[in-house]
Every structure is written in C-alpha cells, then in structure tokens.
GROMACS .gro file of C-alpha atoms in nm:
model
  315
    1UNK     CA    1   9.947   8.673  13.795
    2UNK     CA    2  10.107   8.822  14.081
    3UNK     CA    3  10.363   8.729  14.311
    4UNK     CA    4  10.119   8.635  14.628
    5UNK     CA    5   9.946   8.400  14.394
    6UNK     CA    6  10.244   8.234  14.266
    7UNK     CA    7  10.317   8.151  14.601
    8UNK     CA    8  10.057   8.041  14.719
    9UNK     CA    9  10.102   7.724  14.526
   10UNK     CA   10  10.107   7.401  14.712
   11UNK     CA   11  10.434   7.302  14.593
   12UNK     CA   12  10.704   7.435  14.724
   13UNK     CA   13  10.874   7.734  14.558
   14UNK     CA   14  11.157   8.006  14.607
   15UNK     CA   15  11.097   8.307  14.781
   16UNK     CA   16  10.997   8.511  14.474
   17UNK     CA   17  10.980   8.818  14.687
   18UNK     CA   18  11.364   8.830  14.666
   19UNK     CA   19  11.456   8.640  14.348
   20UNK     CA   20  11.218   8.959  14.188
   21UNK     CA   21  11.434   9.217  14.367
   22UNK     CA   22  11.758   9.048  14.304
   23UNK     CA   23  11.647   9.083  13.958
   24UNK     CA   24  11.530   9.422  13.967
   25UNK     CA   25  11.873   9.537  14.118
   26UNK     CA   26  12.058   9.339  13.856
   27UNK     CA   27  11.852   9.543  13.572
   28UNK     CA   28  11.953   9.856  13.765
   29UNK     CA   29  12.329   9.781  13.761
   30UNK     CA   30  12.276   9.732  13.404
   31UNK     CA   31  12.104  10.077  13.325
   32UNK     CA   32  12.313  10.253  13.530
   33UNK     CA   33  12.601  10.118  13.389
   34UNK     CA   34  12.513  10.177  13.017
   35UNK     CA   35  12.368  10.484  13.049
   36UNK     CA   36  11.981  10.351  13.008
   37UNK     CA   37  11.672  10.543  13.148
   38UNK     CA   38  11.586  10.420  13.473
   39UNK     CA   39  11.239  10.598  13.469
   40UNK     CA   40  10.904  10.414  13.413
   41UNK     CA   41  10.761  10.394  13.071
   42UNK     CA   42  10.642  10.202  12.703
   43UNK     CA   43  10.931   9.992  12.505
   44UNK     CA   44  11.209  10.210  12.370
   45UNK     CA   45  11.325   9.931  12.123
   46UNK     CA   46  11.181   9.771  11.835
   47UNK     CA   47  10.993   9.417  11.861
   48UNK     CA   48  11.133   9.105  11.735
   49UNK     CA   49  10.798   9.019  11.702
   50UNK     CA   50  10.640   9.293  11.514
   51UNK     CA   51  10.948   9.250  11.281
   52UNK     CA   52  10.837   8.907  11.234
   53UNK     CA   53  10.490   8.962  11.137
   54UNK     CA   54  10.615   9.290  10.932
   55UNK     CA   55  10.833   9.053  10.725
   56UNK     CA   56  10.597   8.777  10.707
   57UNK     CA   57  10.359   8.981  10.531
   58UNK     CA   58  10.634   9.170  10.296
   59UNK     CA   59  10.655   8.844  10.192
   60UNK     CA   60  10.332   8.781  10.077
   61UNK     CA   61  10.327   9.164   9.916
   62UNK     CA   62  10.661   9.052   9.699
   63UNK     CA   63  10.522   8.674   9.621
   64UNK     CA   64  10.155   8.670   9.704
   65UNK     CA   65  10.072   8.381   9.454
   66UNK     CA   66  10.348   8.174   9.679
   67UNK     CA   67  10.393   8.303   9.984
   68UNK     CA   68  10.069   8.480  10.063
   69UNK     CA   69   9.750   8.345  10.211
   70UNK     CA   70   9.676   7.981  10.054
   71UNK     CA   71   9.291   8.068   9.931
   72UNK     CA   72   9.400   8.360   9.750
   73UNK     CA   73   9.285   8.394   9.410
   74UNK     CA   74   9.503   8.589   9.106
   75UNK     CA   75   9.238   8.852   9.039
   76UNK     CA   76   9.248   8.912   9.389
   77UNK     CA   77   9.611   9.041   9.429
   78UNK     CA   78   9.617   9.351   9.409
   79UNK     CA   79   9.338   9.390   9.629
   80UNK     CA   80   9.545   9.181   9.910
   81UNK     CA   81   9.848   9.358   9.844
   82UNK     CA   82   9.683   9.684   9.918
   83UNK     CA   83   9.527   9.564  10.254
   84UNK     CA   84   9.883   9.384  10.352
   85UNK     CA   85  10.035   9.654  10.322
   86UNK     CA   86   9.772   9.882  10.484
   87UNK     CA   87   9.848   9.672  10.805
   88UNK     CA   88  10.206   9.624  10.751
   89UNK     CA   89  10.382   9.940  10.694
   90UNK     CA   90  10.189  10.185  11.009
   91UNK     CA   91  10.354   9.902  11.192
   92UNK     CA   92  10.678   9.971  11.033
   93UNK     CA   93  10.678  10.294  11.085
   94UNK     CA   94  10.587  10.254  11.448
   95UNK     CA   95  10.919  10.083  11.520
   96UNK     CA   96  11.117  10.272  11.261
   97UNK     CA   97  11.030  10.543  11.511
   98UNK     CA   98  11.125  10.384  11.804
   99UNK     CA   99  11.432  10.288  11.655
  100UNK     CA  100  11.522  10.677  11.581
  101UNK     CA  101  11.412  10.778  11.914
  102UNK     CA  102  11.669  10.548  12.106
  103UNK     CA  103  11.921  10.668  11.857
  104UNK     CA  104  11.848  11.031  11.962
  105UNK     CA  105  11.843  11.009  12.298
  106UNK     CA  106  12.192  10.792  12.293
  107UNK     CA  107  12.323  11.072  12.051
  108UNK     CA  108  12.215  11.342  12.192
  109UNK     CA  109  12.059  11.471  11.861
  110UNK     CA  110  11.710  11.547  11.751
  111UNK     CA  111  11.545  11.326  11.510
  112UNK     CA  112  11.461  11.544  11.198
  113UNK     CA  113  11.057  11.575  11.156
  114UNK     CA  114  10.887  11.335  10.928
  115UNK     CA  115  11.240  11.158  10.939
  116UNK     CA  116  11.041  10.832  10.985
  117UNK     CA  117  10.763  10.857  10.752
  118UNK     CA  118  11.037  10.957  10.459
  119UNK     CA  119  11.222  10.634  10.559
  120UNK     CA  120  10.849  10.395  10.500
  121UNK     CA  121  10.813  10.573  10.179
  122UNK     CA  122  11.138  10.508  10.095
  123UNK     CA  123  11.099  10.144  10.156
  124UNK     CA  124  10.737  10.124  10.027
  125UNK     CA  125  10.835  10.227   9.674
  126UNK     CA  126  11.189  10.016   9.669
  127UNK     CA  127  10.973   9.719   9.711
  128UNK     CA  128  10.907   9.648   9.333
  129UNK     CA  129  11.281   9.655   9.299
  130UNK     CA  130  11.339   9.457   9.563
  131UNK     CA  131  11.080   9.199   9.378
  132UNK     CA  132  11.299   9.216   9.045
  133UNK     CA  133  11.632   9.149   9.190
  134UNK     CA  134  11.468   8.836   9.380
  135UNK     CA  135  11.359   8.720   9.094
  136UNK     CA  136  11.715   8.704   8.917
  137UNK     CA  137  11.808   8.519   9.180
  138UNK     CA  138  11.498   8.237   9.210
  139UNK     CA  139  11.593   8.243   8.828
  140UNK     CA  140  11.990   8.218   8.872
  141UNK     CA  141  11.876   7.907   9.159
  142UNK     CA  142  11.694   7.727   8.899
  143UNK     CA  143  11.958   7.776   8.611
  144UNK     CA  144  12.215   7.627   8.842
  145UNK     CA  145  12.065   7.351   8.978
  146UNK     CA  146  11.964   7.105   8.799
  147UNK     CA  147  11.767   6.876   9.083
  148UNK     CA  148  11.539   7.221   9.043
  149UNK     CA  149  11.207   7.086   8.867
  150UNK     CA  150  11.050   7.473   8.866
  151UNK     CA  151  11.076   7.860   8.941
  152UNK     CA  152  10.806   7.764   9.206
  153UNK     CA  153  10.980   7.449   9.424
  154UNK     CA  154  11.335   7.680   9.415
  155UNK     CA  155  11.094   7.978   9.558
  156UNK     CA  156  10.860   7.772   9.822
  157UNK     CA  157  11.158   7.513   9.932
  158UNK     CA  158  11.498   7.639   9.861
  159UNK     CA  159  11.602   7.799  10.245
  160UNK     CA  160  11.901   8.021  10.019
  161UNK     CA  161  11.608   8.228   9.845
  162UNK     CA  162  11.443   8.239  10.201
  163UNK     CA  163  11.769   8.426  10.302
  164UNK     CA  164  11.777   8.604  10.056
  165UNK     CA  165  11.441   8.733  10.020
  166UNK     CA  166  11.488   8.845  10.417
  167UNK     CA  167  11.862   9.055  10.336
  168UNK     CA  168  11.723   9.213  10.016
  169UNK     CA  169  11.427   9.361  10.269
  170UNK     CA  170  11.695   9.398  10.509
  171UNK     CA  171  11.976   9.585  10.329
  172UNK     CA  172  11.741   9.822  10.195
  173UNK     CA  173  11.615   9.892  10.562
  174UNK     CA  174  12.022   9.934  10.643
  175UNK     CA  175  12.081  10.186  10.351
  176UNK     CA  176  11.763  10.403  10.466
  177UNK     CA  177  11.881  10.429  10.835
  178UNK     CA  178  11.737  10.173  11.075
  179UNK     CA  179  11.973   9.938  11.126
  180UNK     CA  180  11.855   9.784  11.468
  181UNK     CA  181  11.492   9.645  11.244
  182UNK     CA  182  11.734   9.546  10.954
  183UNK     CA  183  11.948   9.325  11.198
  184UNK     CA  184  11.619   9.164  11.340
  185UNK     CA  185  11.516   9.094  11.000
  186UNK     CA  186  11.821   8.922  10.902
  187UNK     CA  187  11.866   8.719  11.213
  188UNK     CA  188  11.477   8.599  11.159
  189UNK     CA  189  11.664   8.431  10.821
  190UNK     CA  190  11.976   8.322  11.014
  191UNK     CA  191  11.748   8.165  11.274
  192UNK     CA  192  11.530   7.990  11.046
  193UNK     CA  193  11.762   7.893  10.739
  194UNK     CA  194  12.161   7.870  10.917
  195UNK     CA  195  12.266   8.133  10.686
  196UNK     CA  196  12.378   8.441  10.822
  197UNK     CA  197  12.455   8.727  10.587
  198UNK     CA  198  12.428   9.056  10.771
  199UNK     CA  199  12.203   9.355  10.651
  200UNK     CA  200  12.528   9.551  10.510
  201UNK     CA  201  12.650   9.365  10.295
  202UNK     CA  202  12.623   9.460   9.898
  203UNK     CA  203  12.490   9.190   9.706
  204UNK     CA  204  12.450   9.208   9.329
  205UNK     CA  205  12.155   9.004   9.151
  206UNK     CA  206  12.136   8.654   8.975
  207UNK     CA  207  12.313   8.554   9.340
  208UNK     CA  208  12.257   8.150   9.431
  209UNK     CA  209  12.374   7.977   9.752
  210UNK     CA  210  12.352   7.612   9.711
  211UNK     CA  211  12.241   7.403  10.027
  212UNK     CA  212  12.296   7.723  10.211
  213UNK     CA  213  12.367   7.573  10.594
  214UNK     CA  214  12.617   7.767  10.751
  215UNK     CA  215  12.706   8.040  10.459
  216UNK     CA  216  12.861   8.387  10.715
  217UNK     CA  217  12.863   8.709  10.481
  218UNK     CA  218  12.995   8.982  10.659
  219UNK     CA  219  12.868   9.313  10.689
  220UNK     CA  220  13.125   9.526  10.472
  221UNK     CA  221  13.125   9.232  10.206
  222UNK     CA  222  13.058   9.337   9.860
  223UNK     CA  223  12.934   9.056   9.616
  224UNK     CA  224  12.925   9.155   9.277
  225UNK     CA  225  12.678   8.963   9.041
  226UNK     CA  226  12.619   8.595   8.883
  227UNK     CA  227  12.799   8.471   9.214
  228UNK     CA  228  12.752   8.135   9.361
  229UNK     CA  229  12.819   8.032   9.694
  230UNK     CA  230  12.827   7.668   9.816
  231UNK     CA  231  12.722   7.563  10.193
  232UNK     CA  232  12.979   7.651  10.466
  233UNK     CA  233  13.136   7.937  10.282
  234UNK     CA  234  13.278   8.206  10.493
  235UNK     CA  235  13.313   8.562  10.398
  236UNK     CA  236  13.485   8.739  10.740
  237UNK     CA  237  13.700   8.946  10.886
  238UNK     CA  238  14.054   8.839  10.920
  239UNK     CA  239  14.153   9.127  11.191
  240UNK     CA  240  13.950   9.387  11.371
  241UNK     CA  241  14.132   9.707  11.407
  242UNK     CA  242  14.108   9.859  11.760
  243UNK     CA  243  14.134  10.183  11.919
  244UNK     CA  244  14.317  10.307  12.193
  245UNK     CA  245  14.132  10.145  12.453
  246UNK     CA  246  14.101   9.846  12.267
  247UNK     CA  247  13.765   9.833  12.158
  248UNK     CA  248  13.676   9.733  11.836
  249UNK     CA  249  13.674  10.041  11.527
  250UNK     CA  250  13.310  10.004  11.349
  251UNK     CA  251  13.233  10.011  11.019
  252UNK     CA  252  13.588   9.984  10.859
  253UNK     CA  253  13.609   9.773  10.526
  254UNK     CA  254  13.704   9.435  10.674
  255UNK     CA  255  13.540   9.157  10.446
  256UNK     CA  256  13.592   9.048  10.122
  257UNK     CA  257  13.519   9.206   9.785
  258UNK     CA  258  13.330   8.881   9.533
  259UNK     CA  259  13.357   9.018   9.120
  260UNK     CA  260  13.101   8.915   8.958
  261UNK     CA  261  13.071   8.522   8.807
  262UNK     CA  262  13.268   8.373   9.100
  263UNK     CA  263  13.150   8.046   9.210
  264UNK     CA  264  13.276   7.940   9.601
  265UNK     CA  265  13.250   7.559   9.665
  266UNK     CA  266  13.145   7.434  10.025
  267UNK     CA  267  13.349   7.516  10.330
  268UNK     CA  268  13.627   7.763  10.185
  269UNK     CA  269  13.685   8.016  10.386
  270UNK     CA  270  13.803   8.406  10.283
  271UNK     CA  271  13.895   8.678  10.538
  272UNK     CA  272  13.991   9.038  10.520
  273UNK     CA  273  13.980   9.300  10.257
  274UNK     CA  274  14.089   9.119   9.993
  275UNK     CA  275  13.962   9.089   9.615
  276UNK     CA  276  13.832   8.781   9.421
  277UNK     CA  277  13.848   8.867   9.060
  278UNK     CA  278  13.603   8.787   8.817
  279UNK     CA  279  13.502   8.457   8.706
  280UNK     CA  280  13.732   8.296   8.943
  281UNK     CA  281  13.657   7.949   9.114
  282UNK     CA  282  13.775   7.864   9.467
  283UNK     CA  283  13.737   7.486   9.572
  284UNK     CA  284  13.599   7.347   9.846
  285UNK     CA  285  13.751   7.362  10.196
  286UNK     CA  286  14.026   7.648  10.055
  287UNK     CA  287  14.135   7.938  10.319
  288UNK     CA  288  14.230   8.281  10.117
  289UNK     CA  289  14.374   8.553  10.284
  290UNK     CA  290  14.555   8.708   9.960
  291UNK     CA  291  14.369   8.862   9.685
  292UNK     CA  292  14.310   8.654   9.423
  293UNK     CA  293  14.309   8.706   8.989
  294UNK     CA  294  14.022   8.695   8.759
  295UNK     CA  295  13.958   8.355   8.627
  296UNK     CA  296  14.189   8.157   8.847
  297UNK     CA  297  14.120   7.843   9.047
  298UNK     CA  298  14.222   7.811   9.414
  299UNK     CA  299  14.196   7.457   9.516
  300UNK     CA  300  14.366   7.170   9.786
  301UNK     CA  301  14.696   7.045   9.723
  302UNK     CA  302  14.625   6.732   9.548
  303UNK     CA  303  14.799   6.437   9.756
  304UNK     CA  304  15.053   6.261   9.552
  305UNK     CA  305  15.186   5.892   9.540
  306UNK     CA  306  15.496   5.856   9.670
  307UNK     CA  307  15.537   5.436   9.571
  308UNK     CA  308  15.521   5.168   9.769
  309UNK     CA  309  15.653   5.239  10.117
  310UNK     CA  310  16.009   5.086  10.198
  311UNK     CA  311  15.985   4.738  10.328
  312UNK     CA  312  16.043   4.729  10.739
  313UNK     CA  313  16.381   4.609  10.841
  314UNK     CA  314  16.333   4.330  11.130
  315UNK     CA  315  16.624   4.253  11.394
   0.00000   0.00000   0.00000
C-alpha cells in the first residue's frame, strides 16, 4: 500500500508524508549512532519468527507422538522426523548465518568457512541428548507431583517442561556460538510460560519447577541435578560490576551456584555468587545473599506469642 493511497482515505489522517520522514531520520540517528549500516539491503538479524517455527518443529522432532502433528501415526515417525527436520534445520542454518555475519562485521573479524554448517551439525546430533535429559525431567515432574495422573499430562500441560524443553534447545544453541537465536528461543518460553531462565545458564537433569509463573534463572547460574524450584523463585544477580565508564562488565559469574537435590519453595529469592549446598531446603519467601551448607533449611522467622497484651490504662 503506498503512502498516496493511504491518504487518500476519506477520513481524515496525518500527513504521512512527514510522520514517514520523521521516522526515517529517527532510524538514521539510531544507525549512526550505533555504528549500523546505513546502506540498502536484506535483514542482517535473525527472525523471531523463523525461530518460532524452527522451535515449533524441534519440538515435534524431540516428542513427535505429543507434540507433533495430531494425525500422525507411530510407524510413521521416523519418516516425519526426517522431513521436519529437512525443513527445519536449512532454516537454522540460514539465521545461524546471519547471526555470524552481524557478529563479524561488529567485530571486525572474518567468520571462519563452514563455521555455520559445523554449528547445525553440532546441534543436529545433540538433539537425542537433548531428548534424554528432557525426559529426566518430565520423569522428575511426575515423581514430584503427585496431582500428576501421567508422563503424558506433565509433558502436554505442565508450562515448567514447556520451559524447559525451549532452554535445553536453547543452551545448547548458547554453548555452540549463536547466542542472539538462543535468546529468541528462550524468550519464546518466557513469553508463553512467565518463566524466564536465560540460555546460559547450566542446568543439570531430573530438574522440576512446580507452577512455574515467575521463576528468573540467571544467565551464569549453575543448577546442579534433582533440583526443584517452586513458582516465584529468583536466581539473580546481587551487584553488577562496572567498568570505568560505568557500563556494565559481561559475562562475570554473578548468579547463584544450586548442588544438586535442593528444593526452593515459592517466592525465595537468592542473589550473587553464592553456593547452596547439597540437599538443602530454602522456604518460601526467604532472601539469601550468604552461601549456604549442605542439608540445611533456611526458612521465616517463626512469629512468637508474646501473652496477652497489657490491659490499657484509662484516665
């Protein structure tokens, strides 16, 4: 549609004409200003969208039986699997590529050849791991909860396996060098679910979050396995180093480090680098800032009676 026809509309409407270059100076500013290529051109970053669909069917590769199409047939799997991911991963490695060539360009270093295609292969044969770990943790879900009538409600309803199944696609993206497409596919999950665990952090198997709404996992955090986390549960940052201009250092440690066997109740909250030990329980609503010993409980103050309060004295 173009501008004349747009305003051409009997209603009445802006002048376009200069709301468009208003906007097209504003972009400019914006370039200019961080350093972005102001010639024409195709997209230089990857598509939320094509991340979408790429995930959508890397779900139905991992679980076609449950997530996949609904007419498909067991002795069909393999066949589907093969044609999914036919589709699926030359669109991967279309935005993997697009990802490495906005990274060279801002770096000022060439992208090794085949760089890309070793990264999809990479991921393409991880993916049966990837299947195995998620299914200690539909198992772990099921063990734990006991309104869980089946392995197959806790994997088609349960939004902390939906999470889940998005960060184990997404870490493994993150370790093999694309971290842009590893953040879209974890933010798809945060979007959808309310639980935002970012595509760094190190999460062992047989992991279960309960409820799930609001659960933060930050990107250095390293969960060890058999945890449980609880709704509301925040594992941040309780300081951000900064350098001499005051910006923000990346990638220091800066989150917390789960053993393995900790269970987190809803709403406690743990920042910085410090160290829950194993098999150690923190109750709901705690804040931890110190590092705390293997099999200890962290929990409220209890509130205590203190009698029946003194009568009031009346002039």
């Amino acid at each position: 549609m173009t501008v004349s026809s747009v305003s051409s509309s009997a209603d009445p409407l802006p002048d376009l004409e200069a709301v468009l270059a208003e906007l097209a100076e504003t972009r400019r500013i914006w370039r200019e200003a961080h350093h972005r290529s102001q010639e024409p051109g195709p997209r230089e970053l990857p598509s939320r969208d094509s991340v979408e669909r790429i995930v959508d069917g890397l779900r139905g590769v991992l679980f076609p039986m449950r997530l996949g199409p609904s007419d498909l047939r067991q002795e069909d799997e393999n066949r589907y699997i093969a044609q999914t991911l036919a589709t699926v991963l030359p669109e991967l490695l279309a935005q993997v590529r697009l990802e490495l060539t906005w990274d060279a360009r801002h770096e000022g270093a060439p992208t090794p050849p085949g760089r890309a295609e070793a990264i999809v292969t990479a991921f393409a044969t991880s993916l049966p791991e990837i299947r195995r770990v998620l299914d200690t943790d539909v198992t772990a879900a099921y063990r734990a909860d006991p309104a869980a009538r089946s392995v197959d409600e806790v994997l088609l309803c349960y939004q902390g396996i939906q999470a889940l199944i998005h960060h184990r696609i997404a870490h493994r993206l993150h370790a093999l060098g694309v971290p842009l497409i590893a953040r879209l596919v974890a933010e798809l999950a945060h979007g959808a679910t309310g639980i935002d665990i970012h595509p760094g952090a190190t999460i062992g198997d047989h992991f279960f979050i309960d409820h799930g709404t609001g659960v933060v996992i930050g990107a250095t955090a390293v969960i060890g396995h058999r945890v449980q986390l609880f709704q509301g549960v925040t594992l941040g940052a309780k300081s951000f180093p900064t350098d001499a201009d005051g910006r923000a250092i990346k990638g220091m440690p800066r989150h917390p480090i789960v053993e393995d066997d900790v269970t987190i109740y809803s709403g406690a909250t743990v920042l910085g680098r410090v160290t829950i030990g194993r098999g150690a329980i923190l109750g709901g609503s705690v804040w931890v800032t110190d590092d705390v010993p293997p099999h200890a409980i962290v929990s409220q103050a209890r509130p205590q009676s203190m009698g029946r309060p003194p009568e009031r004295q009346t002039a």
